PDB file of C-alpha atoms in Angstrom:
ATOM      1  CA  UNK A  16       0.000   0.000   0.000  1.00 88.00           C
ATOM      2  CA  UNK A  17       1.093   3.566  -0.625  1.00 91.00           C
ATOM      3  CA  UNK A  18       2.120   5.672   2.357  1.00 94.00           C
ATOM      4  CA  UNK A  19      -0.861   7.027   4.307  1.00 94.00           C
ATOM      5  CA  UNK A  20      -0.964  10.164   6.422  1.00 94.00           C
ATOM      6  CA  UNK A  21      -3.788  11.868   8.295  1.00 94.00           C
ATOM      7  CA  UNK A  22      -4.333  15.066  10.215  1.00 92.00           C
ATOM      8  CA  UNK A  23      -7.334  16.016  12.358  1.00 93.00           C
ATOM      9  CA  UNK A  24      -8.758  19.514  12.831  1.00 87.00           C
ATOM     10  CA  UNK A  25      -7.746  21.055   9.513  1.00 87.00           C
ATOM     11  CA  UNK A  26     -10.835  23.333   9.352  1.00 90.00           C
ATOM     12  CA  UNK A  27     -11.261  25.225  12.623  1.00 88.00           C
ATOM     13  CA  UNK A  28     -14.852  26.393  11.990  1.00 92.00           C
ATOM     14  CA  UNK A  29     -16.174  22.897  11.226  1.00 92.00           C
ATOM     15  CA  UNK A  30     -17.470  20.586  13.978  1.00 94.00           C
ATOM     16  CA  UNK A  31     -15.043  17.952  12.693  1.00 93.00           C
ATOM     17  CA  UNK A  32     -12.464  17.924   9.922  1.00 94.00           C
ATOM     18  CA  UNK A  33      -9.535  15.934   8.582  1.00 95.00           C
ATOM     19  CA  UNK A  34      -6.963  15.721   5.826  1.00 96.00           C
ATOM     20  CA  UNK A  35      -6.212  12.241   4.507  1.00 96.00           C
ATOM     21  CA  UNK A  36      -3.395  11.330   2.115  1.00 95.00           C
ATOM     22  CA  UNK A  37      -2.886   8.057   0.245  1.00 94.00           C
ATOM     23  CA  UNK A  38       0.336   8.373  -1.726  1.00 92.00           C
ATOM     24  CA  UNK A  39      -0.005  11.529  -3.822  1.00 93.00           C
ATOM     25  CA  UNK A  40      -3.785  11.642  -3.413  1.00 93.00           C
ATOM     26  CA  UNK A  41      -4.776  14.283  -0.867  1.00 95.00           C
ATOM     27  CA  UNK A  42      -8.311  14.937   0.387  1.00 96.00           C
ATOM     28  CA  UNK A  43      -9.841  17.311   2.934  1.00 96.00           C
ATOM     29  CA  UNK A  44     -13.165  16.622   4.687  1.00 96.00           C
ATOM     30  CA  UNK A  45     -15.287  18.859   6.924  1.00 96.00           C
ATOM     31  CA  UNK A  46     -18.371  17.866   8.929  1.00 95.00           C
ATOM     32  CA  UNK A  47     -21.029  20.269  10.230  1.00 94.00           C
ATOM     33  CA  UNK A  48     -23.649  18.972  12.627  1.00 83.00           C
ATOM     34  CA  UNK A  49     -25.664  17.480  14.039  1.00 89.00           C
ATOM     35  CA  UNK A  50     -27.620  20.714  13.602  1.00 87.00           C
ATOM     36  CA  UNK A  51     -31.153  21.879  12.889  1.00 87.00           C
ATOM     37  CA  UNK A  52     -32.490  20.867   9.475  1.00 86.00           C
ATOM     38  CA  UNK A  53     -32.346  23.926   7.220  1.00 80.00           C
ATOM     39  CA  UNK A  54     -35.219  22.824   4.963  1.00 79.00           C
ATOM     40  CA  UNK A  55     -38.076  21.717   7.227  1.00 79.00           C
ATOM     41  CA  UNK A  56     -39.598  19.633   4.402  1.00 79.00           C
ATOM     42  CA  UNK A  57     -36.540  17.345   4.547  1.00 79.00           C
ATOM     43  CA  UNK A  58     -36.722  16.792   8.313  1.00 82.00           C
ATOM     44  CA  UNK A  59     -37.010  13.132   9.369  1.00 83.00           C
ATOM     45  CA  UNK A  60     -38.596  12.478  12.763  1.00 82.00           C
ATOM     46  CA  UNK A  61     -36.999   9.039  13.298  1.00 84.00           C
ATOM     47  CA  UNK A  62     -33.359   9.720  12.321  1.00 87.00           C
ATOM     48  CA  UNK A  63     -30.805  12.257  11.116  1.00 89.00           C
ATOM     49  CA  UNK A  64     -30.587  13.523   7.548  1.00 89.00           C
ATOM     50  CA  UNK A  65     -27.085  12.937   6.107  1.00 92.00           C
ATOM     51  CA  UNK A  66     -25.978  15.133   3.213  1.00 92.00           C
ATOM     52  CA  UNK A  67     -22.712  14.920   1.318  1.00 94.00           C
ATOM     53  CA  UNK A  68     -21.023  17.150  -1.209  1.00 93.00           C
ATOM     54  CA  UNK A  69     -17.964  15.987  -3.158  1.00 93.00           C
ATOM     55  CA  UNK A  70     -15.835  18.249  -5.328  1.00 91.00           C
ATOM     56  CA  UNK A  71     -12.412  18.341  -6.936  1.00 90.00           C
ATOM     57  CA  UNK A  72     -10.232  21.434  -6.759  1.00 87.00           C
ATOM     58  CA  UNK A  73      -9.483  22.800 -10.248  1.00 85.00           C
ATOM     59  CA  UNK A  74      -5.757  22.401  -9.567  1.00 85.00           C
ATOM     60  CA  UNK A  75      -6.033  18.797  -8.288  1.00 81.00           C
ATOM     61  CA  UNK A  76      -5.212  16.921 -11.510  1.00 78.00           C
ATOM     62  CA  UNK A  77      -3.076  19.246 -13.604  1.00 71.00           C
ATOM     63  CA  UNK A  78      -5.737  19.214 -16.362  1.00 67.00           C
ATOM     64  CA  UNK A  79      -6.490  22.727 -17.529  1.00 54.00           C
ATOM     65  CA  UNK A  80     -10.100  21.793 -18.210  1.00 57.00           C
ATOM     66  CA  UNK A  81     -12.496  23.352 -15.699  1.00 59.00           C
ATOM     67  CA  UNK A  82     -15.068  20.879 -14.447  1.00 60.00           C
ATOM     68  CA  UNK A  83     -18.636  22.067 -13.828  1.00 58.00           C
ATOM     69  CA  UNK A  84     -19.567  21.857 -10.147  1.00 60.00           C
ATOM     70  CA  UNK A  85     -22.512  19.468 -10.470  1.00 64.00           C
ATOM     71  CA  UNK A  86     -21.115  17.067 -13.070  1.00 80.00           C
ATOM     72  CA  UNK A  87     -22.301  13.449 -13.117  1.00 87.00           C
ATOM     73  CA  UNK A  88     -19.145  11.974 -11.590  1.00 86.00           C
ATOM     74  CA  UNK A  89     -19.251  14.372  -8.616  1.00 88.00           C
ATOM     75  CA  UNK A  90     -22.959  13.657  -8.058  1.00 91.00           C
ATOM     76  CA  UNK A  91     -22.324   9.887  -8.187  1.00 90.00           C
ATOM     77  CA  UNK A  92     -19.370  10.017  -5.768  1.00 91.00           C
ATOM     78  CA  UNK A  93     -21.342  12.296  -3.389  1.00 93.00           C
ATOM     79  CA  UNK A  94     -24.085   9.627  -3.346  1.00 93.00           C
ATOM     80  CA  UNK A  95     -21.562   6.784  -2.815  1.00 92.00           C
ATOM     81  CA  UNK A  96     -19.942   8.602   0.135  1.00 92.00           C
ATOM     82  CA  UNK A  97     -23.335   9.484   1.658  1.00 93.00           C
ATOM     83  CA  UNK A  98     -24.627   5.900   1.447  1.00 92.00           C
ATOM     84  CA  UNK A  99     -21.356   4.514   2.850  1.00 92.00           C
ATOM     85  CA  UNK A 100     -21.459   6.957   5.776  1.00 92.00           C
ATOM     86  CA  UNK A 101     -25.159   6.334   6.476  1.00 90.00           C
ATOM     87  CA  UNK A 102     -24.284   2.661   6.981  1.00 89.00           C
ATOM     88  CA  UNK A 103     -21.975   3.540   9.892  1.00 91.00           C
ATOM     89  CA  UNK A 104     -23.576   6.627  11.521  1.00 92.00           C
ATOM     90  CA  UNK A 105     -26.080   5.860  14.307  1.00 92.00           C
ATOM     91  CA  UNK A 106     -28.624   8.217  12.729  1.00 90.00           C
ATOM     92  CA  UNK A 107     -31.491   7.011  14.963  1.00 91.00           C
ATOM     93  CA  UNK A 108     -29.766   8.666  17.952  1.00 92.00           C
ATOM     94  CA  UNK A 109     -30.002  12.068  16.260  1.00 89.00           C
ATOM     95  CA  UNK A 110     -33.613  12.486  15.051  1.00 89.00           C
ATOM     96  CA  UNK A 111     -34.791  15.737  13.394  1.00 89.00           C
ATOM     97  CA  UNK A 112     -31.194  16.826  12.772  1.00 91.00           C
ATOM     98  CA  UNK A 113     -28.886  17.223   9.806  1.00 91.00           C
ATOM     99  CA  UNK A 114     -25.257  16.203   9.270  1.00 93.00           C
ATOM    100  CA  UNK A 115     -23.396  17.809   6.381  1.00 94.00           C
ATOM    101  CA  UNK A 116     -20.228  16.199   5.016  1.00 95.00           C
ATOM    102  CA  UNK A 117     -18.087  18.208   2.594  1.00 95.00           C
ATOM    103  CA  UNK A 118     -15.214  16.459   0.829  1.00 96.00           C
ATOM    104  CA  UNK A 119     -12.756  18.080  -1.566  1.00 95.00           C
ATOM    105  CA  UNK A 120      -9.909  16.475  -3.501  1.00 94.00           C
ATOM    106  CA  UNK A 121      -6.836  18.714  -3.296  1.00 94.00           C
ATOM    107  CA  UNK A 122      -4.542  16.404  -5.244  1.00 92.00           C
ATOM    108  CA  UNK A 123      -5.628  13.410  -7.332  1.00 91.00           C
ATOM    109  CA  UNK A 124      -3.461  10.372  -8.121  1.00 91.00           C
ATOM    110  CA  UNK A 125      -5.885   7.421  -8.102  1.00 86.00           C
ATOM    111  CA  UNK A 126      -7.988   6.084  -5.206  1.00 89.00           C
ATOM    112  CA  UNK A 127      -9.795   9.395  -4.619  1.00 92.00           C
ATOM    113  CA  UNK A 128     -13.053   7.643  -3.682  1.00 92.00           C
ATOM    114  CA  UNK A 129     -11.340   5.617  -0.941  1.00 94.00           C
ATOM    115  CA  UNK A 130      -9.389   8.623   0.350  1.00 95.00           C
ATOM    116  CA  UNK A 131     -12.641  10.637   0.549  1.00 95.00           C
ATOM    117  CA  UNK A 132     -14.365   7.934   2.633  1.00 95.00           C
ATOM    118  CA  UNK A 133     -11.367   7.644   4.977  1.00 95.00           C
ATOM    119  CA  UNK A 134     -11.197  11.448   5.385  1.00 96.00           C
ATOM    120  CA  UNK A 135     -14.964  11.621   6.057  1.00 95.00           C
ATOM    121  CA  UNK A 136     -14.672   8.858   8.712  1.00 95.00           C
ATOM    122  CA  UNK A 137     -11.950  10.785  10.526  1.00 95.00           C
ATOM    123  CA  UNK A 138     -13.921  14.055  10.299  1.00 94.00           C
ATOM    124  CA  UNK A 139     -17.072  12.378  11.692  1.00 94.00           C
ATOM    125  CA  UNK A 140     -15.061  10.914  14.581  1.00 94.00           C
ATOM    126  CA  UNK A 141     -13.533  14.364  15.198  1.00 93.00           C
ATOM    127  CA  UNK A 142     -17.059  15.857  15.303  1.00 92.00           C
ATOM    128  CA  UNK A 143     -18.027  13.292  17.959  1.00 92.00           C
ATOM    129  CA  UNK A 144     -20.817  11.799  15.851  1.00 93.00           C
ATOM    130  CA  UNK A 145     -21.810   8.312  17.093  1.00 94.00           C
ATOM    131  CA  UNK A 146     -20.871   5.499  14.703  1.00 93.00           C
ATOM    132  CA  UNK A 147     -21.257   1.708  14.663  1.00 92.00           C
ATOM    133  CA  UNK A 148     -17.630   1.373  13.595  1.00 93.00           C
ATOM    134  CA  UNK A 149     -15.012   3.270  11.622  1.00 93.00           C
ATOM    135  CA  UNK A 150     -15.778   2.745   7.953  1.00 94.00           C
ATOM    136  CA  UNK A 151     -12.570   2.497   5.911  1.00 95.00           C
ATOM    137  CA  UNK A 152     -12.026   2.092   2.195  1.00 95.00           C
ATOM    138  CA  UNK A 153      -9.303   0.882  -0.150  1.00 94.00           C
ATOM    139  CA  UNK A 154      -9.059  -0.096  -3.805  1.00 93.00           C
ATOM    140  CA  UNK A 155      -7.440  -3.149  -5.364  1.00 93.00           C
ATOM    141  CA  UNK A 156      -6.973  -4.157  -8.978  1.00 91.00           C
ATOM    142  CA  UNK A 157      -5.671  -6.834 -11.299  1.00 90.00           C
ATOM    143  CA  UNK A 158      -2.942  -5.915 -13.767  1.00 87.00           C
ATOM    144  CA  UNK A 159      -0.531  -8.160 -15.734  1.00 85.00           C
ATOM    145  CA  UNK A 160      -1.846 -11.272 -13.901  1.00 85.00           C
ATOM    146  CA  UNK A 161      -0.990  -9.644 -10.539  1.00 88.00           C
ATOM    147  CA  UNK A 162      -3.410  -8.426  -7.849  1.00 89.00           C
ATOM    148  CA  UNK A 163      -2.472  -4.846  -6.849  1.00 91.00           C
ATOM    149  CA  UNK A 164      -3.467  -2.900  -3.736  1.00 92.00           C
ATOM    150  CA  UNK A 165      -4.263   0.833  -3.609  1.00 89.00           C
ATOM    151  CA  UNK A 166      -3.854   1.756  -7.279  1.00 88.00           C
ATOM    152  CA  UNK A 167      -2.345   5.079  -8.321  1.00 89.00           C
ATOM    153  CA  UNK A 168      -3.518   6.959 -11.435  1.00 89.00           C
ATOM    154  CA  UNK A 169      -1.095   5.222 -13.851  1.00 90.00           C
ATOM    155  CA  UNK A 170      -2.091   1.740 -12.605  1.00 87.00           C
ATOM    156  CA  UNK A 171      -5.782   2.696 -12.529  1.00 85.00           C
ATOM    157  CA  UNK A 172      -5.789   4.037 -16.101  1.00 85.00           C
ATOM    158  CA  UNK A 173      -3.872   1.003 -17.490  1.00 84.00           C
ATOM    159  CA  UNK A 174      -7.244  -0.596 -18.211  1.00 80.00           C
ATOM    160  CA  UNK A 175      -7.274  -3.488 -15.736  1.00 82.00           C
ATOM    161  CA  UNK A 176     -10.332  -4.208 -13.582  1.00 88.00           C
ATOM    162  CA  UNK A 177     -10.378  -2.547 -10.166  1.00 88.00           C
ATOM    163  CA  UNK A 178     -12.510  -2.913  -7.049  1.00 91.00           C
ATOM    164  CA  UNK A 179     -13.274  -0.187  -4.510  1.00 93.00           C
ATOM    165  CA  UNK A 180     -14.232  -1.649  -1.150  1.00 94.00           C
ATOM    166  CA  UNK A 181     -15.549  -0.065   2.039  1.00 94.00           C
ATOM    167  CA  UNK A 182     -15.858  -2.103   5.240  1.00 94.00           C
ATOM    168  CA  UNK A 183     -16.753  -1.842   8.918  1.00 94.00           C
ATOM    169  CA  UNK A 184     -13.626  -3.710  10.134  1.00 91.00           C
ATOM    170  CA  UNK A 185     -14.736  -4.656  13.669  1.00 90.00           C
ATOM    171  CA  UNK A 186     -18.178  -5.797  12.519  1.00 89.00           C
ATOM    172  CA  UNK A 187     -16.712  -7.512   9.414  1.00 89.00           C
ATOM    173  CA  UNK A 188     -19.370  -5.963   7.170  1.00 92.00           C
ATOM    174  CA  UNK A 189     -19.047  -4.581   3.641  1.00 92.00           C
ATOM    175  CA  UNK A 190     -20.673  -1.157   3.150  1.00 92.00           C
ATOM    176  CA  UNK A 191     -19.360  -0.377  -0.326  1.00 92.00           C
ATOM    177  CA  UNK A 192     -18.357  -2.541  -3.275  1.00 92.00           C
ATOM    178  CA  UNK A 193     -17.795  -1.081  -6.724  1.00 91.00           C
ATOM    179  CA  UNK A 194     -16.229  -2.830  -9.676  1.00 88.00           C
ATOM    180  CA  UNK A 195     -15.856  -1.351 -13.143  1.00 80.00           C
ATOM    181  CA  UNK A 196     -15.311  -4.503 -15.225  1.00 82.00           C
ATOM    182  CA  UNK A 197     -15.638  -8.288 -15.053  1.00 85.00           C
ATOM    183  CA  UNK A 198     -13.281 -10.570 -13.111  1.00 86.00           C
ATOM    184  CA  UNK A 199     -13.261 -14.383 -12.793  1.00 88.00           C
ATOM    185  CA  UNK A 200     -14.655 -15.360  -9.384  1.00 89.00           C
ATOM    186  CA  UNK A 201     -11.392 -16.932  -8.078  1.00 88.00           C
ATOM    187  CA  UNK A 202      -9.385 -13.811  -8.998  1.00 90.00           C
ATOM    188  CA  UNK A 203     -12.114 -11.580  -7.509  1.00 90.00           C
ATOM    189  CA  UNK A 204     -11.726 -13.404  -4.183  1.00 90.00           C
ATOM    190  CA  UNK A 205      -7.951 -12.719  -4.162  1.00 91.00           C
ATOM    191  CA  UNK A 206      -8.444  -9.058  -5.087  1.00 92.00           C
ATOM    192  CA  UNK A 207     -11.222  -8.667  -2.480  1.00 92.00           C
ATOM    193  CA  UNK A 208      -9.047 -10.248   0.220  1.00 92.00           C
ATOM    194  CA  UNK A 209      -6.251  -7.820  -0.656  1.00 93.00           C
ATOM    195  CA  UNK A 210      -8.650  -4.845  -0.443  1.00 93.00           C
ATOM    196  CA  UNK A 211     -10.004  -6.089   2.935  1.00 94.00           C
ATOM    197  CA  UNK A 212      -6.452  -6.283   4.321  1.00 93.00           C
ATOM    198  CA  UNK A 213      -5.849  -2.736   3.046  1.00 94.00           C
ATOM    199  CA  UNK A 214      -9.044  -1.492   4.730  1.00 94.00           C
ATOM    200  CA  UNK A 215      -8.057  -3.110   8.031  1.00 94.00           C
ATOM    201  CA  UNK A 216      -4.575  -1.563   7.892  1.00 94.00           C
ATOM    202  CA  UNK A 217      -6.152   1.875   7.300  1.00 95.00           C
ATOM    203  CA  UNK A 218      -8.577   1.275  10.216  1.00 94.00           C
ATOM    204  CA  UNK A 219      -5.640   0.530  12.544  1.00 95.00           C
ATOM    205  CA  UNK A 220      -3.889   3.702  11.383  1.00 95.00           C
ATOM    206  CA  UNK A 221      -7.043   5.835  11.861  1.00 94.00           C
ATOM    207  CA  UNK A 222      -7.453   4.466  15.408  1.00 94.00           C
ATOM    208  CA  UNK A 223      -3.838   5.420  16.169  1.00 94.00           C
ATOM    209  CA  UNK A 224      -4.436   8.961  14.837  1.00 93.00           C
ATOM    210  CA  UNK A 225      -7.616   9.343  16.937  1.00 92.00           C
ATOM    211  CA  UNK A 226      -5.869   7.993  20.039  1.00 93.00           C
ATOM    212  CA  UNK A 227      -2.944  10.386  19.587  1.00 92.00           C
ATOM    213  CA  UNK A 228      -5.377  13.271  19.092  1.00 89.00           C
ATOM    214  CA  UNK A 229      -7.242  12.327  22.300  1.00 89.00           C
ATOM    215  CA  UNK A 230      -3.953  12.224  24.243  1.00 90.00           C
ATOM    216  CA  UNK A 231      -3.078  15.706  22.979  1.00 87.00           C
ATOM    217  CA  UNK A 232      -6.516  17.038  24.022  1.00 84.00           C
ATOM    218  CA  UNK A 233      -6.067  15.513  27.487  1.00 86.00           C
ATOM    219  CA  UNK A 234      -2.611  17.040  27.770  1.00 86.00           C
ATOM    220  CA  UNK A 235      -3.889  20.510  26.776  1.00 84.00           C
ATOM    221  CA  UNK A 236      -6.697  20.315  29.325  1.00 83.00           C
ATOM    222  CA  UNK A 237      -4.376  19.004  32.012  1.00 78.00           C
ATOM    223  CA  UNK A 238      -6.309  15.765  32.530  1.00 66.00           C
TER     224      UNK A 238
END
């Protein structure tokens, strides 16, 4: 797996925020809420409303082409992140409220979807929002008869099949599975197993980051 790095509290005005890096892919996430639902028509009496907005900075890829804000890819990834997060947030504990998740790609080099989910998980934990488990994500692919973990842009655009996986590691549940082309079932199992191991490694790293952050908070407050 590529080197991973995370930082909590990148946006001071947000209730929770984080920067997450996977190799040269860099993502920032900010969470606002739980707060009052802005549009009363969308209020749900039994659980919280989760909203997600994904965007890519114009300078993130080096392409000079400006992307429209609401393009299809951004809308699809926003939906993927929202559904993945809804699977782990204990929304029933926060009825009639709204949680907004904003994710922006600062630098793109493959695996942006996974990096966004990992950044959002950290930001939600930083905001103190109750979750079933930390949801973590990693991609794996199959290129030149070799299973590969955490593909960068060159590997991703080489045309081999790739799988993006999101799991709840302690509960051993899959919350996201996306695959863009066909794979024989025996190879899929190997690639999936590789992605699961990647997700679990990221989960261990995120726990370490949260623990270190908690120790720093205790130290500042003199606990």
